[in-house]
Coordinates of C-alpha atoms in Angstrom, one line a residue:
Chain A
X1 CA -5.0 30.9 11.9
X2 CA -6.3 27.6 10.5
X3 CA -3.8 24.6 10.1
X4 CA -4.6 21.3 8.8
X5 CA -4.4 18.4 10.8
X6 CA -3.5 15.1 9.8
X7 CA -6.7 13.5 9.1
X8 CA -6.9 16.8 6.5
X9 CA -9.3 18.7 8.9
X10 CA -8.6 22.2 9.6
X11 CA -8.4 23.4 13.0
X12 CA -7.8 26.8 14.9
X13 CA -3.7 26.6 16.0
X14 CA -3.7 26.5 19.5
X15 CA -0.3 27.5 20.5
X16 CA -0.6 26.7 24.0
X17 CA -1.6 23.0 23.0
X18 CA 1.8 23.0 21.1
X19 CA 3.5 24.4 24.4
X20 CA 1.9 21.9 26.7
X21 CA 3.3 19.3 24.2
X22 CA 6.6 20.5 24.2
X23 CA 6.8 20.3 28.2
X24 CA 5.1 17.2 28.6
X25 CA 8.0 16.1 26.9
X26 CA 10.5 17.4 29.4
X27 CA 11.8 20.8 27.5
X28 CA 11.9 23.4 30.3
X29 CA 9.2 26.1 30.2
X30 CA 11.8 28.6 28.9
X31 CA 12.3 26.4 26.0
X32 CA 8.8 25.6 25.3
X33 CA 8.2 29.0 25.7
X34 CA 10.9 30.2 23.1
X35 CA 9.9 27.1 21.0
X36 CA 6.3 28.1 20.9
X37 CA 6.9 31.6 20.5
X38 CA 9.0 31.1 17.1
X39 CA 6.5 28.6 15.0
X40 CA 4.1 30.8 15.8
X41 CA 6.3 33.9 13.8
X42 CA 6.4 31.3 10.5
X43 CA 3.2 29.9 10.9
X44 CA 1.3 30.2 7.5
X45 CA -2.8 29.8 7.0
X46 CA -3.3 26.2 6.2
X47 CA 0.1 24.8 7.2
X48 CA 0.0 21.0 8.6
X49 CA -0.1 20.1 11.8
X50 CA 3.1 17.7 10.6
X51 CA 5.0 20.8 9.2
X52 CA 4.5 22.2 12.4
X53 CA 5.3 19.6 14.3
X54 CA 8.7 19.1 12.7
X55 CA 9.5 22.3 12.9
X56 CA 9.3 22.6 16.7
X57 CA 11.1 19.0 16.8
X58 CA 14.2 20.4 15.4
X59 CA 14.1 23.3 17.1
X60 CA 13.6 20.7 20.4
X61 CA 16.9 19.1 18.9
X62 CA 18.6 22.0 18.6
X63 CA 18.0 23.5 22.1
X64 CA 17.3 20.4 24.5
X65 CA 19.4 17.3 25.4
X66 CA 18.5 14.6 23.2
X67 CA 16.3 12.4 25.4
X68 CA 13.3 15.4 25.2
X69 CA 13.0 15.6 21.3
X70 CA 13.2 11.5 21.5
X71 CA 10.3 11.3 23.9
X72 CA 8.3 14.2 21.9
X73 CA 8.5 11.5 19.1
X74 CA 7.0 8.9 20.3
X75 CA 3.9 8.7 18.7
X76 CA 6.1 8.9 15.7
X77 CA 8.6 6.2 16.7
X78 CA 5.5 3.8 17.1
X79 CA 4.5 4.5 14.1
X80 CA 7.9 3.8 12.5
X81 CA 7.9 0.6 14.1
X82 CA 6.7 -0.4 10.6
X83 CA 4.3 -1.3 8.2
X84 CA 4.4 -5.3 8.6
X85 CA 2.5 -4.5 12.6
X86 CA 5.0 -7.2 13.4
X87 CA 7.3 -5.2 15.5
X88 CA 4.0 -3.4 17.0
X89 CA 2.3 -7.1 18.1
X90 CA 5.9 -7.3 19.6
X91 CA 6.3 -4.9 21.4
X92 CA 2.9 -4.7 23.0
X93 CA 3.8 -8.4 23.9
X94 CA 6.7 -6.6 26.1
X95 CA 4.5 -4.2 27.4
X96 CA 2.3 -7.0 29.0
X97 CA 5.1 -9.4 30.0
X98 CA 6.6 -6.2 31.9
X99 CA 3.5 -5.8 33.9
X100 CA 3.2 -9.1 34.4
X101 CA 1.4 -11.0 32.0
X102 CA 2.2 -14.3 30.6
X103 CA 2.0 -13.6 26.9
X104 CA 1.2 -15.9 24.0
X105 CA 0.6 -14.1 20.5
X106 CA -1.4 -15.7 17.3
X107 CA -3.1 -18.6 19.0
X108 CA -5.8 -20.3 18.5
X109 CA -8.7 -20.4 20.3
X110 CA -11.9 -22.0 20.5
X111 CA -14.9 -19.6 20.6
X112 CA -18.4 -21.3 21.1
X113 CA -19.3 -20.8 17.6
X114 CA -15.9 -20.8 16.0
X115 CA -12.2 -20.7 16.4
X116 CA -10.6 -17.4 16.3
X117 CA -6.7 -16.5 15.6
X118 CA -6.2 -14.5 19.4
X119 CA -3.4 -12.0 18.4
X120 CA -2.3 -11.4 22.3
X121 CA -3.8 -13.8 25.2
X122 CA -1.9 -12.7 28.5
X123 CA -2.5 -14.6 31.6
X124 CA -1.7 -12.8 35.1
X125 CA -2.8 -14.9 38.1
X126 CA -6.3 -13.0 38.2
X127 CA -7.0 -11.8 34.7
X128 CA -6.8 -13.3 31.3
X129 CA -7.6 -11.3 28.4
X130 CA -7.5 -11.9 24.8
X131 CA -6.1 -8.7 22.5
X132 CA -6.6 -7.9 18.3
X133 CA -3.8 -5.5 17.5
X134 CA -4.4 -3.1 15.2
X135 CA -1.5 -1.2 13.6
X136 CA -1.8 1.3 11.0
X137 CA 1.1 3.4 9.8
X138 CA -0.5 6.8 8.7
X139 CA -0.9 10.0 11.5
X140 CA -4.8 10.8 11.4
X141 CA -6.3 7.1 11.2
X142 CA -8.5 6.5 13.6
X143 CA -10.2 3.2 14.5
X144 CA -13.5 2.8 14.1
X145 CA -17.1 1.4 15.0
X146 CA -16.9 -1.6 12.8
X147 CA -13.3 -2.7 13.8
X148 CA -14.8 -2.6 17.7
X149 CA -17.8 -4.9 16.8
X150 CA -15.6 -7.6 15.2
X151 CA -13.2 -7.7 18.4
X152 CA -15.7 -7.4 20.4
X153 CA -18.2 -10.4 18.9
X154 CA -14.9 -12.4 18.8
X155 CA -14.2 -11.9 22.6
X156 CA -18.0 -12.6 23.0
X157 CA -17.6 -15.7 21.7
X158 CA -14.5 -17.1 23.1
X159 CA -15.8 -16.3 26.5
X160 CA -19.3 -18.0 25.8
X161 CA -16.9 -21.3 25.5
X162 CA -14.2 -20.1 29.1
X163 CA -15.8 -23.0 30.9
X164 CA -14.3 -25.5 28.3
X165 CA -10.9 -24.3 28.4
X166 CA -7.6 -24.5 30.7
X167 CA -7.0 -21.5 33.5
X168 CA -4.5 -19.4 30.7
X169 CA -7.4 -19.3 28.3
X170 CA -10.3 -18.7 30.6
X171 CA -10.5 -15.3 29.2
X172 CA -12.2 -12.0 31.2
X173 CA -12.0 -9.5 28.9
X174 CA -11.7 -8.5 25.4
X175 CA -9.2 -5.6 24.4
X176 CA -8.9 -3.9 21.1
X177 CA -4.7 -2.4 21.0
X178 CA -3.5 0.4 18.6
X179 CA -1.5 2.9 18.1
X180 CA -4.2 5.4 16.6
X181 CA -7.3 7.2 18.2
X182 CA -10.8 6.0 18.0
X183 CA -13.9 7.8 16.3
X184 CA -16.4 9.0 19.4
X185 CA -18.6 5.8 18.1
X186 CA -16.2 3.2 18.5
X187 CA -15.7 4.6 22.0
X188 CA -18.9 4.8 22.8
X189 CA -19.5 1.0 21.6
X190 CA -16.8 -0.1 23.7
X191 CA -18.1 1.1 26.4
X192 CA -21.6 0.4 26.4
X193 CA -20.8 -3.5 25.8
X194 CA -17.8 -3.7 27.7
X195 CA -14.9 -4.2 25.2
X196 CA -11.2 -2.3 26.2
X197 CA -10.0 -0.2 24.0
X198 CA -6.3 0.9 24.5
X199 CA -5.3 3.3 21.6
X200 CA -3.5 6.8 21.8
X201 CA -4.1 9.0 24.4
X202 CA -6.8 6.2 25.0
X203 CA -8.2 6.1 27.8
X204 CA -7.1 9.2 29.0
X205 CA -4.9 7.3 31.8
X206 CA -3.2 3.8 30.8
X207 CA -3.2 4.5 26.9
X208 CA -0.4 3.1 25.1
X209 CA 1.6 6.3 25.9
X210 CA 1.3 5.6 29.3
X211 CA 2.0 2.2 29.2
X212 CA 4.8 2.6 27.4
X213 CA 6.2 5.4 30.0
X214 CA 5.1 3.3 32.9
X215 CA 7.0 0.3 32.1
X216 CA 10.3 1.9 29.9
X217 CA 9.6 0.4 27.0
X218 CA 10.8 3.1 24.4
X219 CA 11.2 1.5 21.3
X220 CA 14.4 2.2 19.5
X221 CA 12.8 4.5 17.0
X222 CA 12.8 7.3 19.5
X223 CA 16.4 7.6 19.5
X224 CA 17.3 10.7 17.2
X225 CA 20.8 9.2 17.9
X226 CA 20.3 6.4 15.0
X227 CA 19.7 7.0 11.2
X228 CA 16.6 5.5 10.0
X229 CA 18.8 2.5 8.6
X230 CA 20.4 1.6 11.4
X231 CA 17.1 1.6 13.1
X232 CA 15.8 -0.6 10.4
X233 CA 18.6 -3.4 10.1
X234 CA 17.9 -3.3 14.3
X235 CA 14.5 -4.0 13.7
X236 CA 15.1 -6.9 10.9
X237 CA 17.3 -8.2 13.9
X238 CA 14.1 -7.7 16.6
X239 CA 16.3 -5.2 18.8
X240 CA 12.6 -3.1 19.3
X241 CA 13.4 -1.5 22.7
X242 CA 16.0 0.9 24.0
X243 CA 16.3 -1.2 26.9
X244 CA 18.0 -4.1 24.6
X245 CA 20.7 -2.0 23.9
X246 CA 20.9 -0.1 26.4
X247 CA 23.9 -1.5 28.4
X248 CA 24.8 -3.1 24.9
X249 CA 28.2 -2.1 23.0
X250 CA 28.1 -5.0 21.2
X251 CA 25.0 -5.1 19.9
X252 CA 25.3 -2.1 18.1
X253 CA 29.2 -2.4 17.2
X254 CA 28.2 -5.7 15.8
X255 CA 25.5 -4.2 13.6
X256 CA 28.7 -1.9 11.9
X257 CA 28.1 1.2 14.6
X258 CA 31.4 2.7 15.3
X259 CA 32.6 2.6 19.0
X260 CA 32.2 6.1 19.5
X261 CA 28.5 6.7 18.1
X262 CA 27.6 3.6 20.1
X263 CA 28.9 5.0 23.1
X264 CA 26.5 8.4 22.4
X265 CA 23.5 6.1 21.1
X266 CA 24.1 4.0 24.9
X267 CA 23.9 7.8 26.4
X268 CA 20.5 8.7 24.7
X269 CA 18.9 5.5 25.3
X270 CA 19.4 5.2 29.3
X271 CA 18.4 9.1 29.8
X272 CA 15.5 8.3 28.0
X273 CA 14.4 4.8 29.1
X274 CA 14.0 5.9 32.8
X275 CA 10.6 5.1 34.1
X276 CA 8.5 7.9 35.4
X277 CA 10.6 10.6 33.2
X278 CA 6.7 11.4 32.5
X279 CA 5.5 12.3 28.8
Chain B
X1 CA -6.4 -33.6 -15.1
X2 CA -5.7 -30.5 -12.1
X3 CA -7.3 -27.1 -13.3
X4 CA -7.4 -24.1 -11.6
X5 CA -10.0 -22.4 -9.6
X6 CA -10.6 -18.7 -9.2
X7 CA -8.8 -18.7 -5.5
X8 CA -6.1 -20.0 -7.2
X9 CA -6.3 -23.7 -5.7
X10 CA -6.0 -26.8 -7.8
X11 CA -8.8 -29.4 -8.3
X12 CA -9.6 -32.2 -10.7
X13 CA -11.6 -31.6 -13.6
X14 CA -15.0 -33.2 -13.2
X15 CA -16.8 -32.9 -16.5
X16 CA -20.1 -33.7 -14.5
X17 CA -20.1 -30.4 -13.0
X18 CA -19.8 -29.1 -16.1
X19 CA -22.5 -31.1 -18.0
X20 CA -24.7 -30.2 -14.8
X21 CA -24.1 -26.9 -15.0
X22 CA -25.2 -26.4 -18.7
X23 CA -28.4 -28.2 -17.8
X24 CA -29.0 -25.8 -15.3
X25 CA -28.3 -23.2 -17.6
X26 CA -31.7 -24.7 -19.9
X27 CA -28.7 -26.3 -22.6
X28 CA -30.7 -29.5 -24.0
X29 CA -29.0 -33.1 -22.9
X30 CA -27.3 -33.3 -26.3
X31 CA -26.0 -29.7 -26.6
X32 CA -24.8 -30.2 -22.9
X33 CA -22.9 -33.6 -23.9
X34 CA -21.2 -32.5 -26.8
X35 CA -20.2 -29.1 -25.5
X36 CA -18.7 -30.9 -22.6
X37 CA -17.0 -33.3 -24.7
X38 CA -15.4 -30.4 -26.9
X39 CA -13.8 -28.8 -24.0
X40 CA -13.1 -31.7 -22.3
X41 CA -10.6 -32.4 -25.9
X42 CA -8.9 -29.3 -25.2
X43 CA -8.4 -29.5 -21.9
X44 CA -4.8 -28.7 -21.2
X45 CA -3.1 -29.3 -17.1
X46 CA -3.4 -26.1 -15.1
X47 CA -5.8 -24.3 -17.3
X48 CA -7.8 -22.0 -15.2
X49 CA -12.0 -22.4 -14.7
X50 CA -12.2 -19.5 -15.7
X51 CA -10.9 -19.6 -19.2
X52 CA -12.8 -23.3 -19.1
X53 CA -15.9 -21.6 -18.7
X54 CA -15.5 -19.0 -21.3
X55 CA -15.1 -21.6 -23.4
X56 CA -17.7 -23.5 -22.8
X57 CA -19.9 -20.5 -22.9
X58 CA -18.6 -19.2 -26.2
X59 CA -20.0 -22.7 -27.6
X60 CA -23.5 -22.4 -25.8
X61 CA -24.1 -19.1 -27.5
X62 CA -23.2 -20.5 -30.6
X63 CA -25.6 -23.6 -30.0
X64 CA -28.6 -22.5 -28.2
X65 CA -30.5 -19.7 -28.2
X66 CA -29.5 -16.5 -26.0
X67 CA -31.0 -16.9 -22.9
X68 CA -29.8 -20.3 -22.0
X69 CA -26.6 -18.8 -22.0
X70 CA -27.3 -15.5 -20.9
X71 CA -28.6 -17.5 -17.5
X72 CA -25.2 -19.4 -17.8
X73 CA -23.6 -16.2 -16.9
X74 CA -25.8 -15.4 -14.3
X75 CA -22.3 -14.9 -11.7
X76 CA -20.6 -13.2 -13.7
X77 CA -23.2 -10.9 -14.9
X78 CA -24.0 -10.2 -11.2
X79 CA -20.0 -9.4 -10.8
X80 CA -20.6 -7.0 -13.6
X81 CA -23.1 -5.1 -11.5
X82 CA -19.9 -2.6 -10.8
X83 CA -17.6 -2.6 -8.3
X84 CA -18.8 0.7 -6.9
X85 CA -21.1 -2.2 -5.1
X86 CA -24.1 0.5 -5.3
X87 CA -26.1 -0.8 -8.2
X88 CA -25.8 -4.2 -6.3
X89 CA -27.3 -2.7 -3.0
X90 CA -30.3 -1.6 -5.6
X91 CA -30.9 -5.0 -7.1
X92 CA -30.6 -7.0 -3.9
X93 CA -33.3 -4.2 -2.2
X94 CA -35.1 -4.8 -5.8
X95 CA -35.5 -8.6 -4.8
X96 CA -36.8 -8.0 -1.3
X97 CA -39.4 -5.8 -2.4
X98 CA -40.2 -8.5 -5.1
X99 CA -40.9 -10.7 -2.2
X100 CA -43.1 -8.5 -0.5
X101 CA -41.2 -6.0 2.1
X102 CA -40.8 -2.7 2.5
X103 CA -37.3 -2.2 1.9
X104 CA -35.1 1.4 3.1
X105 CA -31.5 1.2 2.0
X106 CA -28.6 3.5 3.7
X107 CA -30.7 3.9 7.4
X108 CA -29.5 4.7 10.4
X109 CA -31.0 2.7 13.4
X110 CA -30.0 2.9 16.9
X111 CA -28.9 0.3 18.5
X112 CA -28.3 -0.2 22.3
X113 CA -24.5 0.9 21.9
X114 CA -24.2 2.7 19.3
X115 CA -26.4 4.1 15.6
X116 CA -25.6 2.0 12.8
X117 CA -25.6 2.7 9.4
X118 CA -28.4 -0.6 7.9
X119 CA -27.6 -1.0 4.6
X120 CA -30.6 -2.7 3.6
X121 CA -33.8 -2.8 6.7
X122 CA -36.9 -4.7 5.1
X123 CA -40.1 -4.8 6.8
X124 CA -43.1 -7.5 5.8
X125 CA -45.5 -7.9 7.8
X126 CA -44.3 -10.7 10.6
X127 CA -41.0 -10.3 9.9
X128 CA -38.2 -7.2 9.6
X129 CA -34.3 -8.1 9.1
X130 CA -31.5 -5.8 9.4
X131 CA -29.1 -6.9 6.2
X132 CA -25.2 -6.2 5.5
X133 CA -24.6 -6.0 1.5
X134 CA -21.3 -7.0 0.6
X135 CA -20.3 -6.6 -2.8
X136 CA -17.2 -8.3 -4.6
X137 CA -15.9 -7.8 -7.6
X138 CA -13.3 -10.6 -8.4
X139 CA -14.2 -13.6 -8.8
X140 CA -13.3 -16.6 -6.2
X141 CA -13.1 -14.5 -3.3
X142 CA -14.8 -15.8 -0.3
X143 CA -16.6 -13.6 2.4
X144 CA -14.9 -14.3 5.4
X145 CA -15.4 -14.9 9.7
X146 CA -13.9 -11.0 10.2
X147 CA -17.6 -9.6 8.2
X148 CA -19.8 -12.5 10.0
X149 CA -18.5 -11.3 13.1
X150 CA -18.8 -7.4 12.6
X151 CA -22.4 -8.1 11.2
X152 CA -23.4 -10.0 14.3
X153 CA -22.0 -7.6 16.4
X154 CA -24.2 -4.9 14.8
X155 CA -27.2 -6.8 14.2
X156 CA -27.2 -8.0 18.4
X157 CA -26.7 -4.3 19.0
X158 CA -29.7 -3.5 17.2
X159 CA -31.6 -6.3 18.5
X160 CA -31.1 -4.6 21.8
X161 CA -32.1 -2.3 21.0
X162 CA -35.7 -3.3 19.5
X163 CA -38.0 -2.6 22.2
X164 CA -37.5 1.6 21.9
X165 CA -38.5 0.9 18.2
X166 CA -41.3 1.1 15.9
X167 CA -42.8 -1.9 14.2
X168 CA -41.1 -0.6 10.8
X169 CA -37.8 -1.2 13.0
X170 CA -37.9 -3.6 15.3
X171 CA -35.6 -5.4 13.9
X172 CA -35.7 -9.4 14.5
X173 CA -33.0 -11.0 12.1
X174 CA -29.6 -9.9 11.0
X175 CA -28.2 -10.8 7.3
X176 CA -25.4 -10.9 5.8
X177 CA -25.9 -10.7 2.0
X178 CA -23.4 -10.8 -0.8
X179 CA -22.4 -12.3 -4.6
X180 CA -19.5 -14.4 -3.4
X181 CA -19.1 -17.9 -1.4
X182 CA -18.6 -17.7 2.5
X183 CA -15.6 -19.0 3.9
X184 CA -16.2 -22.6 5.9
X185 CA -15.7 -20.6 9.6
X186 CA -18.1 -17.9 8.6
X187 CA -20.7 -20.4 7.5
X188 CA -19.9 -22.2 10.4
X189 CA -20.1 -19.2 12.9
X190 CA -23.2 -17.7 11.2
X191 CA -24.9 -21.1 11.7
X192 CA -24.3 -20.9 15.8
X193 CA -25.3 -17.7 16.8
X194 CA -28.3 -17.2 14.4
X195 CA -27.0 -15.1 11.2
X196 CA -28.8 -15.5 8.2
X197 CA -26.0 -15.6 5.1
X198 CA -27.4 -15.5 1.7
X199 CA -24.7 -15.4 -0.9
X200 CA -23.5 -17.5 -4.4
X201 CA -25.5 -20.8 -3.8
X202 CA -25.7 -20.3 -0.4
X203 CA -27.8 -21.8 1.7
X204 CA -27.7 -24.9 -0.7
X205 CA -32.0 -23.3 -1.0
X206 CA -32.5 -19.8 -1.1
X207 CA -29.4 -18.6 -2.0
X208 CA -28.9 -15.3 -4.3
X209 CA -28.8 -17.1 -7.8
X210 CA -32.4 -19.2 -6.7
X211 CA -33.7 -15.2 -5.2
X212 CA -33.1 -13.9 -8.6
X213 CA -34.8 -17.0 -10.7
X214 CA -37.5 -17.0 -8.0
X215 CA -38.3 -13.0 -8.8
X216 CA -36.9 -13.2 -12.2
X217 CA -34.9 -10.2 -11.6
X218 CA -31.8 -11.1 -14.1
X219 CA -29.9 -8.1 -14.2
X220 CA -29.2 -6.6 -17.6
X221 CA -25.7 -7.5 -17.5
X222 CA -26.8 -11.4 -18.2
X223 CA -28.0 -10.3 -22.0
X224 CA -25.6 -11.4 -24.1
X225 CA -27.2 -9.0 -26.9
X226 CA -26.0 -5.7 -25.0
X227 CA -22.7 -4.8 -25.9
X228 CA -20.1 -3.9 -22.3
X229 CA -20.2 0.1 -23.3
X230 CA -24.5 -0.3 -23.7
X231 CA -24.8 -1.8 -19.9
X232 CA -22.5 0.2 -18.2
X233 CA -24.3 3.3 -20.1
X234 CA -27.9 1.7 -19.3
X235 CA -26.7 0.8 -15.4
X236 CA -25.2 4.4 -15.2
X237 CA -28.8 5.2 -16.1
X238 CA -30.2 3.2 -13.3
X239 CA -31.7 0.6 -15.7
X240 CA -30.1 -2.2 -14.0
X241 CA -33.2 -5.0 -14.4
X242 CA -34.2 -6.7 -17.7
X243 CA -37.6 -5.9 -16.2
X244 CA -37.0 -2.2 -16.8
X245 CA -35.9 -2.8 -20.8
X246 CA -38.6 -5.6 -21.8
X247 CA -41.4 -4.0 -22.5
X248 CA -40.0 -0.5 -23.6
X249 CA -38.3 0.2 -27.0
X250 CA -38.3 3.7 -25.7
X251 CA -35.9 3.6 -23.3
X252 CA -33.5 1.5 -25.3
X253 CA -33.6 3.8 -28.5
X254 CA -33.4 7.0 -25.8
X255 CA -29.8 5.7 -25.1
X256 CA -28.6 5.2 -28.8
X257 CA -29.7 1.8 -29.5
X258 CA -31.2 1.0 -33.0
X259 CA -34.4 -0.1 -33.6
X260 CA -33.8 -3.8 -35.1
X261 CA -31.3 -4.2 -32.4
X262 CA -33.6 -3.3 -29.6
X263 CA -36.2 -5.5 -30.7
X264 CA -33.4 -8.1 -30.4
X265 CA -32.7 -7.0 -26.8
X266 CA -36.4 -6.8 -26.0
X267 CA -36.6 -10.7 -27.2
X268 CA -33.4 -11.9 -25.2
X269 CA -35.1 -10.2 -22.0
X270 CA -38.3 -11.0 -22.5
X271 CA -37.5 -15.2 -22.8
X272 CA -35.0 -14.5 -19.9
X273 CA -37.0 -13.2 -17.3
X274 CA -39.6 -15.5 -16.9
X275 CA -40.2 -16.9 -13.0
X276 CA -39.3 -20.5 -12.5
X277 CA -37.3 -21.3 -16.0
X278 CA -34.9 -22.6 -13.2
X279 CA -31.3 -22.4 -13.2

C-alpha cells in the first residue's frame, strides 16, 4: 500500500513504523497494537501520511490519558508555535538557558569581513556558540545545502575575528537550529566542515526532540487540553512552555479559562512536562 | 525637492545625474539640457524615479534617434530578460564566451564537502571562475550579505576541492553575478575574503552594464522598435541578442514581423550594437 508523505513522496506504509511511533510516545503495546491494527483496516492507496497520522491521534485520545497523544504531537506543537519563528527563537533560547547557557538572541557581531545579526549566542563557561534558527511552518520542508553554507561561512567568519572579542563572544562553534529535517547534502556539508546542525530527529541523539525531552520544555501547544485560541492569546502573552503554567491557576484563569478547565489543563501539563517520560 | 527611489527611500533630486545620465545614453549636450529642464518643470515632491525616468525617456525617443534611447534603457531592458531568470543565465554565459572562455551553465562540480550545482563555470586559458547568477526582477532591490555568504561558502568548497580536478575545473575564483546593486555589507564582505561581484555598475569598472557595451551584447529587449508581445515571442524563441536579429530579416519575418518593419528593427540593432559607443 503506497501513502504519500508530506513532502508529496509516496512511500510503502510501514505499520510497524506507525506502532513504534505510537509507543515511543508512551501508549502501552496493547494500545499501539489495537491502534495500529485499525488504520491499517481504513487505510486507502495514496492516503497522506497526515490523514494517517490524525487518525491514530484521535484514536490515541480516545484510548490513552492525555499526556501520550500530547507528546505524540510534538513535532506538530512545534510547528504550531507559529509562523512569525518568534516563539521558536524563544523557545530554543529556553532550551539552552536550561542546560546552561547564557543566552543572548539577535546580536550583533563582528565577523572579520563583516558584521553578522547572531540569532542565538550562548555562553557556558567552556563553550560559546553562535546559532541561525531556522523555522518553517509546513511538515515535509527540509533544510538544505545552501541554507548550511550561509551559516556556516557566517560562523567562519565571526570566528576568524574570536581573538578580537570579549570571553561571551569568543565563539567555538557554529550551529544551524530547526525544526525540520535536512536533505542528505546539507548533512553531509555540515559534517565535512564542521558546522552543527540540530533539526528533527537530527542527530539521531540530542535533536530538538531530545532536547526538548531532556530538559521539559514542552511547549504549550502539546496540550490537547487547550483550544487552538487559547493557545494562541497564550502565545501573544509569551506563555510558550508548559512549565509556565504548570503550577499556575492564575495565569490561565486570568486569560478567561474557567477554574475547572484550568484545573484539568494544570493536570495535563505536569504529567506531561516530567523529564525523562521519554518520546 | 525629495523624490522617490525604487527601494522606496527618499533622496533629493539632482538634475546632474540626470543630465549625466542622458549623456551616457549618447543624448547630444543640448537634447540632454533641455530634456532635463522639462522634467525638472514638472517635477512634483515625492514623485517616484521611476515615473521621472519614464519621463525623461519618453522625451529622448521623441528627440534622438532610437538607439540613444534604447541604450537609456539598458536596466530596464535587462529586467525584461524574464523573471524565470533563465534567459538571463544565457546572456550573462553569452558575455563570457564573448570574452574568450569556455563557458558550461547548470554543472555539477564536486567540492570537498559536498557537489554543487555551478550555474555558470568558464574556463580561459589562465584563468577558470565558478559564478552564482542571480536574477531580479523588480527594480531597486539589492543583492544582499545572506547570497555573498552562501556563494563563498560554495565557491571555498570547491576550491578545496581543486586539486582532484581537471584543468577545465579547477576552479580558481568564485562570482557572484547579478542585474541589481549589492547591498553595502555584501560589497563589503565580498571585498575581504576575495569574491568577485559583478552586478548594476558594479565594480565602479567592469560592471554588467560596461560587460555588455564592451561585447556589445544589448539584449533585444533595449529596442524600442519591438513591441512587448514581439520580445517575449522572439526571447521565448531563444533570440535573446540584437546580434541574433541584425543581420537576418528571416528570422524576424519567420515570427510575424512585416517586412518594412523589420528593416526598421534591423536598423535600430544594427546602430545599437556597435562595441565601444559607450554608455
Amino acid at each position: 500500500m503506497l501513502i504519500t508523505k508530506a513532502n508529496g513522496e509516496q512511500e510503502e506504509f510501514d505499520d510497524n513504523k506507525l506502532k513504534q511511533s505510537l509507543k515511543r510516545s508512551g501508549a502501552e503495546k496493547r494500545v499501539a497494537d489495537y491502534i495500529t491494527e485499525h488504520v491499517v483496516s481504513e487505510l486507502k492507496d495514496g492516503m497522506s501520511t497526515e490523514q494517517i497520522y490524525s487518525h491514530a491521534f484521535d484514536l490515541l485520545k480516545k484510548e490513552e490519558q492525555d499526556p501520550a497523544a500530547a507528546r505524540y504531537s510534538l513535532k506538530r506543537a512545534v510547528l504550531d508555535l507559529g509562523p512569525s519563528g518568534f516563539s521558536f527563537e524563544d523557545f530554543v533560547s529556553e532550551i539552552y538557558r536550561e542546560k546552561g547557557y547564557k543566552v543572548m538572541t539577535g546580536t550583533m557581531v563582528d565577523g572579520k569581513c563583516a558584521s553578522h545579526e547572531v540569532d542565538i549566542l550562548a555562553h557556558s563557561k567552556d563553550h560559546t556558540f553562535a546559532g541561525e534558527i531556522k523555522f518553517h511552518n509546513k511538515l515535509g520542508f527540509k533544510t538544505g545545502l545552501r541554507v548550511a553554507l550561509y551559516v556556516f561561512a557566517r560562523f567562519d567568519d565571526l570566528r576568524n575575528n574570536r581573538d578580537n572579542h570579549e570571553e561571551d563572544y569568543k565563539i567555538d562553534d557554529g550551529f544551524l537550529i530547526t525544526n525540520t529535517k535536512f536533505t542528505k547534502n546539507a548533512e553531509k556539508y555540515a559534517k565535512c566542515v564542521g558546522l552543527s546542525l540540530t533539526g528533527w530527529n537530527y542527530p539521531e541523539k540530542g535533536g530538538l526532540q531530545d532536547l526538548i525531552e531532556e530538559t521539559s520544555l514542552h511547549p504549550i501547544t502539546c496540550l490537547t487540553s487547550l483550544s487552538n485560541e487559547e493557545k494562541k492569546k497564550l502565545l501573544d502573552n509569551k506563555l510558550v512552555l508548559c512549565r509556565s503554567i504548570k503550577g499556575n491557576h492564575k495565569v490561565l484563569l486570568k486569560h478567561g479559562i474557567s477554574p475547572d478547565r484550568a484545573q484539568n489543563i494544570i493536570k495535563e501539563a505536569s504529567v506531561l512536562c516530567q523529564p525523562g517520560t521519554g518520546v
